[in-house]
CSV table of C-alpha atoms in Angstrom, one decimal:
chain,number,residue,atom,x,y,z
A,1,MET,CA,1.0,-21.9,9.9
A,2,ASN,CA,2.9,-21.0,6.7
A,3,ALA,CA,4.4,-17.6,6.0
A,4,LEU,CA,1.6,-16.6,3.6
A,5,ASN,CA,-1.0,-17.2,6.3
A,6,THR,CA,1.1,-15.2,8.7
A,7,VAL,CA,0.8,-12.2,6.4
A,8,LYS,CA,-2.9,-12.6,6.0
A,9,VAL,CA,-3.4,-12.9,9.8
A,10,GLN,CA,-1.6,-9.6,10.2
A,11,GLY,CA,-4.1,-7.9,7.8
A,12,THR,CA,-2.4,-5.1,5.9
A,13,LEU,CA,0.9,-5.4,7.6
A,14,LEU,CA,3.7,-7.6,6.3
A,15,ILE,CA,6.0,-9.5,8.7
A,16,ALA,CA,9.7,-8.8,7.8
A,17,TYR,CA,13.0,-9.2,9.4
A,18,VAL,CA,16.3,-7.4,10.0
A,19,GLY,CA,18.6,-10.0,11.4
A,20,ASN,CA,16.8,-11.6,14.3
A,21,GLU,CA,14.4,-8.6,14.8
A,22,ILE,CA,10.8,-9.0,13.6
A,23,HIS,CA,9.1,-5.9,12.1
A,24,ARG,CA,5.6,-5.2,10.9
A,25,VAL,CA,5.8,-3.2,7.7
A,26,SER,CA,3.0,-1.4,6.1
A,27,PRO,CA,2.8,-2.0,2.3
A,28,SER,CA,2.4,1.8,1.9
A,29,ASP,CA,5.9,2.2,3.3
A,30,ILE,CA,7.4,-0.1,0.7
A,31,PHE,CA,9.0,1.4,-2.4
A,32,TYR,CA,9.7,-1.9,-4.1
A,33,ILE,CA,10.2,-5.6,-3.4
A,34,GLU,CA,13.1,-7.5,-5.0
A,35,THR,CA,14.4,-11.1,-5.0
A,36,VAL,CA,18.2,-11.5,-4.9
A,37,ASP,CA,19.8,-14.9,-4.5
A,38,ASN,CA,16.5,-16.5,-3.5
A,39,LYS,CA,15.9,-14.0,-0.7
A,40,THR,CA,13.1,-11.5,-0.8
A,41,PHE,CA,13.8,-7.9,0.3
A,42,LEU,CA,11.3,-5.1,1.1
A,43,TYR,CA,12.9,-1.7,0.3
A,44,CYS,CA,11.4,1.2,2.2
A,45,GLU,CA,12.5,4.9,2.1
A,46,SER,CA,15.7,4.2,4.0
A,47,ASP,CA,15.3,0.7,5.5
A,48,VAL,CA,15.6,-2.7,3.9
A,49,TYR,CA,13.8,-5.7,5.4
A,50,GLU,CA,13.9,-9.4,4.5
A,51,ALA,CA,10.6,-11.2,3.9
A,52,LYS,CA,10.2,-15.0,4.2
A,53,GLN,CA,7.8,-15.1,1.3
A,54,LYS,CA,8.7,-15.7,-2.3
A,55,LEU,CA,8.0,-12.8,-4.7
A,56,TYR,CA,5.0,-14.6,-6.3
A,57,GLU,CA,3.5,-15.1,-2.8
A,58,LEU,CA,3.6,-11.4,-2.1
A,59,GLU,CA,2.3,-10.7,-5.6
A,60,GLU,CA,-0.7,-13.0,-4.9
A,61,LEU,CA,-1.6,-10.8,-1.9
A,62,ARG,CA,-2.9,-8.2,-4.4
A,63,MET,CA,-1.6,-5.3,-2.5
A,64,THR,CA,-3.0,-2.0,-3.8
A,65,ASP,CA,-0.6,0.0,-6.1
A,66,PHE,CA,1.9,-2.9,-6.5
A,67,LEU,CA,2.8,-4.2,-9.9
A,68,ARG,CA,5.5,-6.7,-11.1
A,69,ILE,CA,7.9,-4.9,-13.4
A,70,SER,CA,10.5,-7.6,-14.0
A,71,LYS,CA,11.2,-11.2,-13.1
A,72,SER,CA,12.6,-10.2,-9.8
A,73,VAL,CA,11.0,-6.9,-8.8
A,74,ILE,CA,7.5,-5.6,-7.8
A,75,VAL,CA,7.2,-1.8,-7.5
A,76,ASN,CA,4.8,0.4,-5.5
A,77,LEU,CA,3.3,2.5,-8.3
A,78,SER,CA,2.5,5.3,-5.8
A,79,LYS,CA,6.3,5.7,-5.1
A,80,ILE,CA,7.3,6.3,-8.8
A,81,LYS,CA,8.5,9.9,-9.3
A,82,SER,CA,9.3,9.7,-13.0
A,83,LEU,CA,9.8,7.3,-15.9
A,84,ALA,CA,12.4,7.5,-18.7
A,85,PRO,CA,13.1,5.3,-21.7
A,86,SER,CA,16.0,2.8,-21.3
A,87,MET,CA,17.7,0.5,-23.7
A,88,SER,CA,15.9,-2.1,-25.8
A,89,GLY,CA,12.3,-0.9,-25.1
A,90,LYS,CA,12.7,-1.0,-21.3
A,91,LEU,CA,11.8,1.9,-19.0
A,92,GLU,CA,13.7,3.2,-16.0
A,93,ALA,CA,11.6,4.4,-13.0
A,94,THR,CA,13.1,6.9,-10.6
A,95,LEU,CA,11.4,6.4,-7.2
A,96,LYS,CA,10.6,9.2,-4.7
A,97,ASN,CA,13.6,8.2,-2.6
A,98,GLY,CA,16.0,8.5,-5.5
A,99,GLU,CA,16.4,4.8,-6.2
A,100,ARG,CA,16.0,3.6,-9.8
A,101,VAL,CA,14.4,0.3,-11.0
A,102,VAL,CA,14.2,-1.0,-14.5
A,103,ILE,CA,10.9,-2.1,-16.0
A,104,SER,CA,11.4,-5.0,-18.3
A,105,ARG,CA,10.1,-4.8,-21.8
A,106,GLN,CA,7.4,-7.4,-21.3
A,107,TYR,CA,5.9,-5.4,-18.3
A,108,VAL,CA,6.0,-1.9,-19.9
A,109,ASN,CA,2.5,-2.0,-21.4
A,110,GLU,CA,0.9,-3.2,-18.1
A,111,LEU,CA,2.7,-0.5,-16.3
A,112,LYS,CA,1.5,2.2,-18.7
A,113,LYS,CA,-2.0,0.8,-18.5
A,114,ASN,CA,-1.9,1.0,-14.6
A,115,LEU,CA,-0.5,4.5,-14.7
A,116,GLY,CA,-3.0,5.7,-17.3
A,117,ILE,CA,-0.3,6.7,-19.8
């Protein structure tokens, strides 16, 4: 059984890891998902988990309120506190936990459409 099937079998919970510990993470607890050095991380309010899936595999799950905002980041739209213009047509989103993520220019229109702005 591949990792993508594992996620689907668990229904709405994602299987993630902290070292050798296995955790079940609800998508509603995830603030954003980022790929760094070919590893995928789920960032929650104060915890960070590693997922075995690639970013595009998680994107294909069509989780509610999640949107790709750059080549390496998917954000949970319900966790965005505010948006501010950044350099070169980009936007910077401040999340409800105080973290900031940058929305690449090519994803700005899709983000605005999804947020109704």
